[in-house]
Short mmCIF file of C-alpha atoms in Angstrom, two decimals:
data_model
loop_
_atom_site.label_atom_id
_atom_site.label_comp_id
_atom_site.label_asym_id
_atom_site.label_seq_id
_atom_site.Cartn_x
_atom_site.Cartn_y
_atom_site.Cartn_z
CA MET A 1 127.49 126.49 109.20
CA THR A 2 129.40 128.55 106.65
CA LEU A 3 129.83 128.31 102.89
CA GLN A 4 132.77 130.73 102.75
CA ALA A 5 135.65 128.43 101.85
CA ILE A 6 138.12 131.28 101.29
CA LYS A 7 138.52 134.34 103.52
CA TYR A 8 140.79 137.06 102.16
CA GLU A 9 141.00 140.64 103.36
CA ASN A 10 143.81 143.18 103.60
CA GLY A 11 146.47 140.63 102.74
CA THR A 12 145.25 138.04 105.26
CA LEU A 13 144.18 134.62 103.94
CA GLU A 14 142.30 131.81 105.70
CA VAL A 15 140.76 128.67 104.23
CA LEU A 16 138.03 126.45 105.64
CA ASP A 17 139.44 123.02 106.52
CA GLN A 18 137.17 120.81 104.45
CA LEU A 19 138.54 117.61 105.96
CA LEU A 20 136.70 118.51 109.17
CA LEU A 21 133.31 119.19 107.59
CA PRO A 22 130.51 118.74 108.45
CA LYS A 23 131.49 118.07 112.06
CA GLU A 24 133.57 121.19 112.59
CA SER A 25 134.03 124.55 110.82
CA LYS A 26 137.64 125.61 111.35
CA TYR A 27 139.73 128.06 109.36
CA ILE A 28 143.43 127.57 108.66
CA PRO A 29 145.65 130.67 108.37
CA ILE A 30 147.73 130.73 105.19
CA LEU A 31 150.91 132.69 105.78
CA GLY A 32 152.60 131.96 102.48
CA VAL A 33 153.20 129.61 99.58
CA GLU A 34 154.28 126.65 101.69
CA ASP A 35 151.02 126.79 103.63
CA GLY A 36 149.10 127.12 100.37
CA TRP A 37 150.83 124.08 98.87
CA LYS A 38 150.10 121.98 101.95
CA VAL A 39 146.36 122.72 102.20
CA ILE A 40 145.97 121.98 98.49
CA ASN A 41 147.98 118.76 98.60
CA LYS A 42 146.21 117.51 101.74
CA MET A 43 142.81 118.39 100.22
CA GLN A 44 141.94 120.75 103.06
CA VAL A 45 140.96 122.97 100.15
CA ARG A 46 139.80 121.29 96.94
CA GLY A 47 137.92 121.96 93.73
CA ALA A 48 139.85 123.13 90.66
CA PRO A 49 138.80 126.82 90.84
CA ALA A 50 139.43 127.06 94.60
CA ILE A 51 142.85 125.40 94.24
CA ALA A 52 143.93 128.08 91.77
CA ILE A 53 142.58 130.94 93.87
CA VAL A 54 144.09 129.73 97.15
CA GLY A 55 147.42 128.92 95.50
CA CYS A 56 147.71 132.35 93.91
CA LEU A 57 146.47 134.19 97.00
CA SER A 58 149.06 132.37 99.12
CA LEU A 59 151.69 133.88 96.83
CA ALA A 60 150.10 137.33 97.13
CA VAL A 61 150.21 137.05 100.93
CA GLU A 62 153.86 136.06 100.89
CA ILE A 63 155.21 138.67 98.51
CA SER A 64 153.11 141.45 100.08
CA LYS A 65 155.24 141.11 103.21
CA GLU A 66 158.52 141.41 101.32
CA GLU A 67 160.45 144.35 99.91
CA PHE A 68 162.01 144.10 96.49
CA GLU A 69 164.68 146.51 95.36
CA LYS A 70 165.01 144.91 91.94
CA LYS A 71 162.23 143.82 89.62
CA LYS A 72 164.10 140.75 88.42
CA ALA A 73 164.28 139.38 91.97
CA LEU A 74 160.50 139.67 92.25
CA ARG A 75 160.02 138.02 88.85
CA ARG A 76 162.29 135.10 89.74
CA GLU A 77 160.51 134.53 93.06
CA VAL A 78 157.09 134.62 91.43
CA GLU A 79 158.05 132.16 88.70
CA GLY A 80 159.64 129.68 91.08
CA LYS A 81 156.81 129.69 93.59
CA LEU A 82 154.04 129.46 91.01
CA ASN A 83 155.70 126.42 89.47
CA TYR A 84 155.98 124.90 92.94
CA LEU A 85 152.26 125.46 93.58
CA ILE A 86 151.38 123.62 90.35
CA SER A 87 153.02 120.50 91.77
CA ALA A 88 150.60 120.30 94.73
CA ARG A 89 147.96 118.48 92.63
CA PRO A 90 148.72 117.78 88.96
CA THR A 91 145.36 116.93 87.36
CA ALA A 92 143.38 120.16 87.85
CA VAL A 93 144.46 122.60 85.16
CA ASN A 94 143.20 125.86 86.71
CA MET A 95 146.30 126.36 88.85
CA LYS A 96 148.57 125.88 85.85
CA GLN A 97 146.49 128.20 83.67
CA ALA A 98 146.62 130.88 86.35
CA ALA A 99 150.35 130.37 86.85
CA ASP A 100 151.10 130.61 83.12
CA HIS A 101 149.10 133.81 82.86
CA LEU A 102 150.64 135.38 85.96
CA ILE A 103 154.16 134.47 84.84
CA SER A 104 153.46 136.13 81.48
CA TYR A 105 152.08 139.16 83.30
CA ILE A 106 155.04 139.50 85.67
CA ASN A 107 157.41 139.27 82.71
CA SER A 108 155.57 142.08 80.91
CA LEU A 109 155.80 144.24 84.04
CA ASP A 110 159.49 143.43 84.36
CA ASN A 111 160.09 144.51 80.76
CA ASP A 112 158.27 147.83 81.23
CA GLU A 113 161.01 150.26 82.26
CA SER A 114 158.47 152.87 83.37
CA ILE A 115 157.28 150.63 86.23
CA SER A 116 159.20 150.49 89.52
CA ALA A 117 159.69 147.34 91.60
CA GLN A 118 157.16 148.60 94.13
CA GLU A 119 154.54 149.33 91.47
CA MET A 120 155.22 145.97 89.84
CA GLN A 121 154.62 144.28 93.17
CA ALA A 122 151.36 146.18 93.79
CA ARG A 123 149.99 145.51 90.31
CA PHE A 124 150.80 141.84 90.53
CA VAL A 125 149.06 141.42 93.89
CA ALA A 126 146.02 143.33 92.59
CA ALA A 127 145.77 140.98 89.59
CA ILE A 128 145.64 137.99 91.93
CA GLU A 129 143.06 139.61 94.20
CA ALA A 130 140.81 140.22 91.19
CA MET A 131 140.54 136.46 90.66
CA LEU A 132 138.11 136.14 93.58
CA GLU A 133 135.42 138.42 92.17
CA LYS A 134 135.92 137.12 88.64
CA ASP A 135 135.32 133.55 89.77
CA ILE A 136 132.05 134.45 91.50
CA SER A 137 130.82 136.31 88.42
CA ASP A 138 131.79 133.42 86.13
CA ASN A 139 130.06 130.91 88.38
CA ARG A 140 126.77 132.81 88.28
CA SER A 141 126.95 132.91 84.48
CA ILE A 142 127.64 129.16 84.37
CA GLY A 143 124.64 128.56 86.61
CA GLU A 144 122.32 130.64 84.45
CA PHE A 145 123.46 129.12 81.14
CA GLY A 146 123.23 125.60 82.56
CA ALA A 147 119.77 126.06 84.00
CA LYS A 148 118.50 127.46 80.70
CA ALA A 149 119.96 124.53 78.73
CA ILE A 150 118.31 121.98 81.01
CA LEU A 151 114.95 123.74 81.02
CA ASN A 152 114.97 123.94 77.23
CA ASN A 153 114.58 120.16 77.20
CA VAL A 154 111.44 120.02 79.36
CA THR A 155 107.92 121.39 79.06
CA ASP A 156 107.08 124.87 80.36
CA GLY A 157 106.68 124.92 84.13
CA GLU A 158 107.91 121.34 84.61
CA GLN A 159 110.16 120.80 87.59
CA VAL A 160 113.36 118.85 87.03
CA ARG A 161 115.37 116.18 88.81
CA ILE A 162 119.14 116.58 88.64
CA LEU A 163 121.97 114.22 89.52
CA THR A 164 125.40 115.56 90.44
CA HIS A 165 128.66 114.02 91.65
CA CYS A 166 131.37 115.14 94.10
CA ASN A 167 131.25 118.76 95.33
CA THR A 168 131.15 121.66 92.89
CA GLY A 169 129.61 124.43 94.97
CA SER A 170 130.78 127.33 97.12
CA LEU A 171 133.25 125.06 98.90
CA ALA A 172 135.00 124.23 95.60
CA THR A 173 135.12 127.79 94.23
CA ALA A 174 135.23 131.39 95.43
CA TYR A 175 131.45 131.15 95.88
CA PHE A 176 128.20 129.82 94.29
CA GLY A 177 129.79 126.96 92.37
CA THR A 178 129.83 125.45 88.88
CA ALA A 179 127.61 122.35 88.60
CA LEU A 180 126.03 123.15 91.96
CA GLY A 181 125.61 126.71 90.72
CA VAL A 182 123.35 125.28 88.00
CA VAL A 183 121.35 123.54 90.74
CA ARG A 184 121.13 126.78 92.70
CA CYS A 185 119.79 128.65 89.66
CA LEU A 186 117.16 125.97 89.02
CA HIS A 187 116.10 126.17 92.66
CA SER A 188 115.92 129.98 92.58
CA ALA A 189 113.65 129.73 89.54
CA SER A 190 111.36 127.28 91.42
CA ARG A 191 112.06 124.66 88.75
CA LEU A 192 114.01 122.12 90.83
CA GLU A 193 112.06 119.19 92.18
CA ASN A 194 115.07 117.39 93.62
CA CYS A 195 118.85 117.25 93.41
CA TYR A 196 120.25 113.74 93.81
CA PHE A 197 123.92 113.60 94.69
CA THR A 198 126.41 110.79 95.20
CA GLU A 199 128.40 110.12 98.35
CA THR A 200 131.61 110.22 96.23
CA ARG A 201 133.90 107.65 97.76
CA PRO A 202 136.54 107.41 99.00
CA TYR A 203 136.73 111.00 100.31
CA ASN A 204 132.97 111.42 100.55
CA GLN A 205 132.90 114.92 99.12
CA GLY A 206 129.23 114.42 98.28
CA ALA A 207 128.13 113.07 101.64
CA ARG A 208 130.23 115.56 103.60
CA LEU A 209 130.39 118.70 101.48
CA THR A 210 127.56 118.76 98.93
CA ALA A 211 125.12 117.65 101.62
CA TYR A 212 126.47 120.46 103.83
CA GLU A 213 125.79 123.05 101.11
CA LEU A 214 122.36 121.78 100.07
CA VAL A 215 121.14 121.58 103.66
CA HIS A 216 122.51 125.07 104.32
CA ASP A 217 120.57 126.50 101.36
CA LYS A 218 117.46 124.39 102.04
CA ILE A 219 117.55 122.93 98.53
CA PRO A 220 115.48 119.73 98.11
CA SER A 221 117.99 116.94 97.75
CA THR A 222 118.70 113.25 98.27
CA LEU A 223 122.02 111.54 99.00
CA VAL A 224 122.58 108.24 97.16
CA CYS A 225 125.37 105.67 97.22
CA ASP A 226 127.79 105.74 94.29
CA SER A 227 126.57 102.29 93.30
CA THR A 228 122.93 103.45 93.13
CA VAL A 229 123.24 105.63 90.02
CA ALA A 230 122.07 103.10 87.40
CA TYR A 231 119.02 102.07 89.40
CA LEU A 232 118.26 105.72 90.17
CA MET A 233 118.18 106.59 86.46
CA LYS A 234 115.95 103.62 85.74
CA THR A 235 113.40 104.52 88.42
CA ALA A 236 113.52 108.27 89.16
CA GLN A 237 113.33 109.86 85.69
CA ILE A 238 116.41 112.03 86.02
CA ASN A 239 116.27 115.01 83.63
CA ALA A 240 120.00 115.75 83.51
CA VAL A 241 123.37 114.98 85.05
CA VAL A 242 125.57 117.99 85.81
CA VAL A 243 129.17 117.54 87.01
CA GLY A 244 132.23 119.72 87.32
CA ALA A 245 135.64 119.35 85.71
CA ASP A 246 139.27 119.45 86.75
CA ARG A 247 140.59 119.53 83.19
CA VAL A 248 138.88 119.52 79.79
CA ALA A 249 141.00 118.48 76.80
CA ALA A 250 140.78 120.26 73.45
CA ASN A 251 138.49 117.55 72.04
CA GLY A 252 136.11 117.72 75.03
CA ASP A 253 137.35 114.68 76.96
CA THR A 254 136.92 115.64 80.62
CA ALA A 255 138.86 114.68 83.72
CA ASN A 256 136.75 114.87 86.86
CA LYS A 257 136.33 113.13 90.20
CA ILE A 258 136.66 109.36 90.02
CA GLY A 259 133.27 107.83 89.27
CA THR A 260 132.23 110.48 86.74
CA TYR A 261 133.00 108.24 83.75
CA GLN A 262 130.71 105.45 84.89
CA ILE A 263 127.89 107.93 85.54
CA ALA A 264 128.28 109.21 81.97
CA VAL A 265 128.11 105.65 80.59
CA VAL A 266 124.92 104.96 82.53
CA ALA A 267 123.43 108.32 81.49
CA LYS A 268 124.07 107.48 77.84
CA HIS A 269 122.32 104.12 78.26
CA HIS A 270 119.27 105.79 79.82
CA GLU A 271 119.31 108.73 77.36
CA VAL A 272 119.84 111.28 80.13
CA PRO A 273 121.66 114.47 79.04
CA PHE A 274 125.12 114.69 80.61
CA TYR A 275 126.58 118.17 81.16
CA VAL A 276 129.98 119.35 82.36
CA ALA A 277 130.00 122.74 84.12
CA ALA A 278 133.38 124.45 84.17
CA PRO A 279 134.96 127.87 83.65
CA LEU A 280 137.10 128.55 80.60
CA THR A 281 140.17 128.19 82.80
CA SER A 282 139.42 124.45 83.08
CA ILE A 283 139.85 123.96 79.32
CA ASP A 284 143.37 122.96 78.34
CA PHE A 285 143.92 123.39 74.61
CA SER A 286 147.51 122.18 74.96
CA VAL A 287 146.14 118.67 75.62
CA ASN A 288 144.55 117.16 72.53
CA THR A 289 142.67 114.29 74.18
CA GLY A 290 141.99 112.87 77.61
CA ASP A 291 144.64 110.21 77.05
CA ASN A 292 147.25 112.91 77.69
CA ILE A 293 145.84 114.08 81.02
CA VAL A 294 147.94 113.07 84.03
CA ILE A 295 145.73 111.34 86.59
CA GLU A 296 146.69 111.88 90.22
CA GLU A 297 146.80 108.78 92.42
CA ARG A 298 146.11 109.29 96.11
CA PRO A 299 147.46 107.36 99.12
CA GLN A 300 145.82 104.00 99.82
CA VAL A 301 145.03 105.06 103.39
CA GLU A 302 142.23 107.21 101.98
CA MET A 303 140.52 103.98 100.93
CA THR A 304 141.43 101.75 103.83
CA HIS A 305 140.59 104.15 106.68
CA ILE A 306 137.74 106.49 107.65
CA ASN A 307 138.46 108.99 110.43
CA ASN A 308 141.68 107.09 111.15
CA ILE A 309 139.76 103.85 111.67
CA ARG A 310 140.72 100.96 109.39
CA ILE A 311 137.79 99.54 107.44
CA ALA A 312 139.74 97.31 105.03
CA SER A 313 141.66 94.17 105.88
CA PRO A 314 145.35 94.81 106.66
CA GLY A 315 147.60 93.86 103.77
CA VAL A 316 145.01 94.51 101.03
CA THR A 317 146.31 96.10 97.82
CA CYS A 318 144.61 99.34 96.75
CA TRP A 319 144.39 101.43 93.59
CA ASN A 320 143.18 104.95 94.30
CA PRO A 321 143.05 107.25 91.23
CA ALA A 322 141.51 110.59 92.22
CA PHE A 323 140.05 111.23 88.77
CA ASP A 324 138.86 109.50 85.62
CA VAL A 325 138.33 110.77 82.07
CA THR A 326 134.90 110.90 80.45
CA PRO A 327 135.10 110.65 76.64
CA ALA A 328 133.66 113.61 74.74
CA ARG A 329 131.17 111.37 72.92
CA LEU A 330 129.32 110.85 76.22
CA ILE A 331 129.01 114.59 76.96
CA THR A 332 125.92 116.51 75.83
CA GLY A 333 127.36 119.94 76.48
CA ILE A 334 130.06 121.85 78.33
CA ILE A 335 128.61 124.76 80.31
CA THR A 336 130.97 127.75 80.56
CA GLU A 337 130.59 131.40 81.52
CA LYS A 338 130.33 132.12 77.77
CA GLY A 339 127.51 129.66 77.09
CA VAL A 340 126.92 125.94 76.49
CA PHE A 341 129.01 124.21 73.82
CA ARG A 342 129.10 120.73 72.35
CA PRO A 343 132.56 119.17 72.75
CA SER A 344 133.10 119.52 68.99
CA GLU A 345 132.56 123.29 69.32
CA LEU A 346 135.29 123.92 71.88
CA SER A 347 137.73 125.13 69.23
CA THR A 348 135.58 128.24 68.86
CA LEU A 349 136.38 129.09 72.49
CA GLN A 350 140.15 129.15 72.08
CA SER A 351 140.30 132.83 71.11
CA GLN A 352 137.89 133.71 73.93
CA LEU A 353 140.15 131.90 76.38
CA GLN A 354 143.08 134.00 75.21
CA ASP A 355 141.00 137.18 75.60
CA HIS A 356 140.05 135.95 79.11
CA LYS A 357 143.72 135.59 80.04
CA ASN A 358 144.63 138.97 78.61
CA SER A 359 141.90 140.71 80.57
CA LEU A 360 142.74 139.33 84.03
CA PRO A 361 145.15 142.05 85.27
CA GLN A 362 142.65 144.82 84.48
CA LEU A 363 139.78 143.25 86.48
#
């Protein structure tokens, strides 16, 4: 078993094929942008942070092999291929945020007459490579802030029961995870009694991937059916729900894996705190509310078949949105690497997000 979803060293990139887990651990070589686009689109790599990292690293791999005599040729290639990578999966904002930043950065390098094409190329690749370590550091901060927020709501020494949805751990990020990073921090502090997690139909990211991670780390956990959540909250005294995010609107509305919205509704009914764990790069201040978030719809075969075996009657009509949007009013707090914020407080993060973008090339 391995939790290393992304292998990158000396310009060589491989990603763990998550469609084969937990049965088989197999790495796919990524030779360039086309390979990166395909593994993202086919969900062989998934999770908003991991999508951005793999997409950008696939570009770094490709341009590292090329020679550029003119800076403008490099800039044009970077811009075109980053915009192509954004199209692989439209809902998660991290890839777009990274692309916007990197395009701005390549333009600033292009405009600096003191920098040669070769130096421009090297600096650009280094900025992408820095994303790996930054993501791990951010994830650990998210985990610590989230664990502290949850423990502040219980008595000293009390162990907690957490519910999470989909997969938000090492397999969805560079390492450690967002929502699952919070679970890991609670476990490390000996304050986690149990982590309940949903199967997450139709792709079963919970049953296949979250189970894989929790078993690997020997974290006490229980898999439940998606339809069990309401009864679980009624009977198991859940202390908090922690989920990830693919895109957070400026008002706090949050797009995440399909099924998140209904969990938030049930949590509100049972007065269970509902947290979203996500890096600043998942917050999209250009989108005012969740109504403006584009929701990806996946092929119906993902619902009608499991392991290429049909489980639904031939001819049935399917609707398969990959995400839903949880209204901000149902969210207790959004856990970021800068702390935990109520949805109404997100505006205070806008300047920090800009500082975050400006700092990336120097990491």
